């Protein structure tokens, strides 16, 4: 198991690097979007290429960030149900979900996405919009993104089995309030302060 955990740590490091790098694409997309709006308002012109690069960047953040979101346990969960289960039950449910749902989905999407990318690469497919971009860079994100998610799924599976065998921590445990819970608490405190100020 120690060898598998080393592999898991390497996969986690890769997902961390790609995820944190993809975050910068959000800034790039925001700046390009603001620049497009400014040019359109000031000069009355726009470019399909600059509009499409925003979509490409958004697609890159979404597709390349999937593995990082899985690593950080940031994907959507039905916590009010899973919180009622024991730690072992939650981990067994995750094992089943990864094997039965995640792996087949990633395999299917990667194998369906690869021909789309390859055909666009070979044919030099371009956007149908005037002045648009070549298509293969955005198409390659489909097999690449799902391959990265698949690999992160392997890492998560190793960690679940390590916990179930008593050789690793429970990565699903909540060591404190979630970000949503902290936000709700902050809003409640602000509302109390507002009401106290209004009644004074």
Short mmCIF file of C-alpha atoms in Angstrom, two decimals:
data_model
loop_
_atom_site.label_atom_id
_atom_site.label_comp_id
_atom_site.label_asym_id
_atom_site.label_seq_id
_atom_site.Cartn_x
_atom_site.Cartn_y
_atom_site.Cartn_z
CA UNK A 1 0.00 0.00 0.00
CA UNK A 2 2.89 2.40 0.66
CA UNK A 3 3.93 2.19 -3.00
CA UNK A 4 0.37 2.94 -4.13
CA UNK A 5 0.20 5.89 -1.74
CA UNK A 6 3.41 7.26 -3.29
CA UNK A 7 1.74 7.03 -6.72
CA UNK A 8 -1.31 8.76 -5.24
CA UNK A 9 0.86 11.61 -3.95
CA UNK A 10 2.46 12.04 -7.39
CA UNK A 11 -0.97 12.17 -9.05
CA UNK A 12 -2.15 14.67 -6.42
CA UNK A 13 0.88 16.87 -7.09
CA UNK A 14 0.12 16.81 -10.83
CA UNK A 15 -3.54 17.71 -10.25
CA UNK A 16 -2.50 20.48 -7.86
CA UNK A 17 -0.10 21.96 -10.43
CA UNK A 18 -2.60 21.80 -13.29
CA UNK A 19 -5.47 23.09 -11.15
CA UNK A 20 -3.56 26.07 -9.80
CA UNK A 21 -2.23 26.88 -13.27
CA UNK A 22 -5.76 26.72 -14.72
CA UNK A 23 -6.88 29.31 -12.16
CA UNK A 24 -4.81 31.92 -14.01
CA UNK A 25 -6.90 31.28 -17.09
CA UNK A 26 -9.85 32.79 -15.23
CA UNK A 27 -7.91 36.05 -14.89
CA UNK A 28 -6.96 35.91 -18.58
CA UNK A 29 -10.58 35.31 -19.61
CA UNK A 30 -11.74 38.19 -17.38
CA UNK A 31 -9.18 40.62 -18.82
CA UNK A 32 -9.97 39.60 -22.40
CA UNK A 33 -13.69 39.95 -21.73
CA UNK A 34 -13.20 43.43 -20.25
CA UNK A 35 -10.95 44.39 -23.18
CA UNK A 36 -13.54 43.15 -25.69
CA UNK A 37 -16.29 45.16 -24.00
CA UNK A 38 -14.12 48.27 -23.87
CA UNK A 39 -13.12 48.05 -27.55
CA UNK A 40 -16.73 47.43 -28.57
CA UNK A 41 -18.03 50.44 -26.60
CA UNK A 42 -15.20 52.85 -27.45
CA UNK A 43 -14.39 51.88 -31.04
CA UNK A 44 -17.62 50.16 -32.08
CA UNK A 45 -15.83 47.06 -33.29
CA UNK A 46 -15.20 43.52 -32.09
CA UNK A 47 -13.36 40.38 -33.08
CA UNK A 48 -14.74 36.86 -33.24
CA UNK A 49 -11.30 35.49 -32.43
CA UNK A 50 -11.17 37.43 -29.14
CA UNK A 51 -14.71 36.34 -28.28
CA UNK A 52 -13.89 32.70 -29.00
CA UNK A 53 -10.68 32.75 -26.96
CA UNK A 54 -12.86 33.58 -23.93
CA UNK A 55 -14.88 30.42 -24.56
CA UNK A 56 -11.69 28.39 -25.02
CA UNK A 57 -10.28 29.68 -21.74
CA UNK A 58 -13.52 28.93 -19.90
CA UNK A 59 -13.55 25.42 -21.38
CA UNK A 60 -9.92 24.95 -20.31
CA UNK A 61 -10.66 25.99 -16.72
CA UNK A 62 -13.67 23.68 -16.55
CA UNK A 63 -12.03 20.66 -18.19
CA UNK A 64 -8.55 20.92 -16.66
CA UNK A 65 -9.89 21.78 -13.20
CA UNK A 66 -11.98 18.62 -12.77
CA UNK A 67 -9.16 16.56 -11.30
CA UNK A 68 -8.17 19.41 -8.97
CA UNK A 69 -11.77 19.79 -7.77
CA UNK A 70 -11.87 16.05 -7.04
CA UNK A 71 -8.57 16.29 -5.18
CA UNK A 72 -9.90 19.15 -3.04
CA UNK A 73 -13.25 17.39 -2.53
CA UNK A 74 -14.86 20.53 -3.96
CA UNK A 75 -17.38 18.82 -6.21
CA UNK A 76 -21.07 18.73 -5.33
CA UNK A 77 -22.06 16.30 -2.60
CA UNK A 78 -25.35 15.72 -0.82
CA UNK A 79 -23.79 16.40 2.58
CA UNK A 80 -26.99 16.30 4.60
CA UNK A 81 -27.34 12.63 3.60
CA UNK A 82 -23.69 11.56 3.65
CA UNK A 83 -23.13 13.20 7.06
CA UNK A 84 -25.49 10.63 8.57
CA UNK A 85 -23.25 7.73 7.45
CA UNK A 86 -20.23 6.36 9.25
CA UNK A 87 -16.77 7.21 7.91
CA UNK A 88 -16.36 3.70 6.52
CA UNK A 89 -19.75 3.78 4.80
CA UNK A 90 -18.97 7.14 3.16
CA UNK A 91 -15.68 5.77 1.85
CA UNK A 92 -17.31 2.59 0.53
CA UNK A 93 -19.93 4.71 -1.26
CA UNK A 94 -17.10 6.74 -2.81
CA UNK A 95 -15.32 3.56 -3.91
CA UNK A 96 -18.51 2.38 -5.60
CA UNK A 97 -19.12 5.77 -7.20
CA UNK A 98 -15.59 5.98 -8.58
CA UNK A 99 -15.61 2.46 -10.02
CA UNK A 100 -19.20 2.28 -11.25
CA UNK A 101 -19.76 5.85 -12.45
CA UNK A 102 -16.57 7.94 -12.67
CA UNK A 103 -14.25 5.53 -14.48
CA UNK A 104 -16.76 4.48 -17.19
CA UNK A 105 -17.78 8.12 -17.76
CA UNK A 106 -14.16 9.26 -18.11
CA UNK A 107 -13.36 6.38 -20.46
CA UNK A 108 -16.43 7.04 -22.62
CA UNK A 109 -15.86 10.81 -22.85
CA UNK A 110 -12.13 10.45 -23.57
CA UNK A 111 -12.70 7.84 -26.29
CA UNK A 112 -15.52 9.87 -27.86
CA UNK A 113 -13.58 13.12 -27.59
CA UNK A 114 -10.36 11.82 -29.15
CA UNK A 115 -11.76 11.36 -32.72
CA UNK A 116 -13.32 14.83 -32.52
CA UNK A 117 -9.92 16.32 -31.70
CA UNK A 118 -8.04 14.16 -34.21
CA UNK A 119 -10.37 14.95 -37.12
CA UNK A 120 -10.16 18.68 -36.35
CA UNK A 121 -6.35 18.43 -36.16
CA UNK A 122 -6.03 16.57 -39.47
CA UNK A 123 -8.56 18.68 -41.36
CA UNK A 124 -7.45 22.00 -39.87
CA UNK A 125 -11.04 22.71 -38.90
CA UNK A 126 -11.74 26.39 -38.34
CA UNK A 127 -14.57 28.21 -36.64
CA UNK A 128 -17.56 28.92 -38.87
CA UNK A 129 -17.50 32.52 -37.61
CA UNK A 130 -15.60 35.07 -39.69
CA UNK A 131 -12.14 35.56 -38.22
CA UNK A 132 -12.70 32.70 -35.76
CA UNK A 133 -10.09 30.34 -34.33
CA UNK A 134 -8.92 26.85 -35.19
CA UNK A 135 -10.96 24.22 -33.35
CA UNK A 136 -8.51 21.49 -32.28
CA UNK A 137 -7.11 23.32 -29.22
CA UNK A 138 -10.56 23.35 -27.60
CA UNK A 139 -11.45 19.83 -28.76
CA UNK A 140 -8.30 18.35 -27.21
CA UNK A 141 -9.53 19.56 -23.82
CA UNK A 142 -12.25 16.88 -23.84
CA UNK A 143 -10.03 13.76 -23.86
CA UNK A 144 -7.32 15.52 -21.86
CA UNK A 145 -9.66 16.77 -19.15
CA UNK A 146 -11.37 13.41 -18.69
CA UNK A 147 -8.02 11.59 -18.72
CA UNK A 148 -6.80 13.85 -15.91
CA UNK A 149 -10.02 13.25 -13.98
CA UNK A 150 -9.62 9.49 -14.50
CA UNK A 151 -6.06 9.60 -13.15
CA UNK A 152 -7.18 11.62 -10.13
CA UNK A 153 -9.91 9.02 -9.62
CA UNK A 154 -7.18 6.38 -9.32
CA UNK A 155 -5.49 8.48 -6.63
CA UNK A 156 -8.75 8.94 -4.74
CA UNK A 157 -9.48 5.22 -4.96
CA UNK A 158 -6.07 4.45 -3.46
CA UNK A 159 -6.73 6.87 -0.60
CA UNK A 160 -10.17 5.39 0.09
CA UNK A 161 -8.77 1.86 0.25
CA UNK A 162 -5.87 3.05 2.41
CA UNK A 163 -8.35 4.45 4.94
CA UNK A 164 -10.52 1.32 4.82
CA UNK A 165 -7.43 -0.80 5.50
CA UNK A 166 -6.36 1.46 8.37
CA UNK A 167 -3.28 2.74 6.54
CA UNK A 168 -4.30 6.31 5.78
CA UNK A 169 -6.42 9.24 6.93
CA UNK A 170 -10.06 9.74 6.02
CA UNK A 171 -9.88 12.41 3.31
CA UNK A 172 -13.66 12.74 3.41
CA UNK A 173 -13.78 13.75 7.07
CA UNK A 174 -14.75 17.33 7.89
CA UNK A 175 -12.16 18.77 10.26
CA UNK A 176 -14.16 21.97 10.56
CA UNK A 177 -17.05 23.91 9.04
CA UNK A 178 -17.28 23.96 5.26
CA UNK A 179 -16.84 27.17 3.28
CA UNK A 180 -20.60 27.32 2.74
CA UNK A 181 -21.21 26.92 6.47
CA UNK A 182 -18.68 29.65 7.29
CA UNK A 183 -20.32 31.97 4.74
CA UNK A 184 -23.78 31.29 6.21
CA UNK A 185 -22.44 31.99 9.70
CA UNK A 186 -20.85 35.26 8.54
CA UNK A 187 -24.10 36.38 6.89
CA UNK A 188 -26.06 35.51 10.05
CA UNK A 189 -23.62 37.52 12.20
CA UNK A 190 -23.86 40.52 9.84
CA UNK A 191 -27.67 40.33 9.97
CA UNK A 192 -27.59 40.23 13.80
CA UNK A 193 -25.28 43.26 13.85
CA UNK A 194 -27.56 45.11 11.41
CA UNK A 195 -30.64 44.36 13.51
CA UNK A 196 -28.84 45.39 16.68
CA UNK A 197 -27.80 48.67 15.04
CA UNK A 198 -31.34 49.33 13.79
CA UNK A 199 -32.89 48.74 17.22
CA UNK A 200 -30.33 50.94 19.03
#
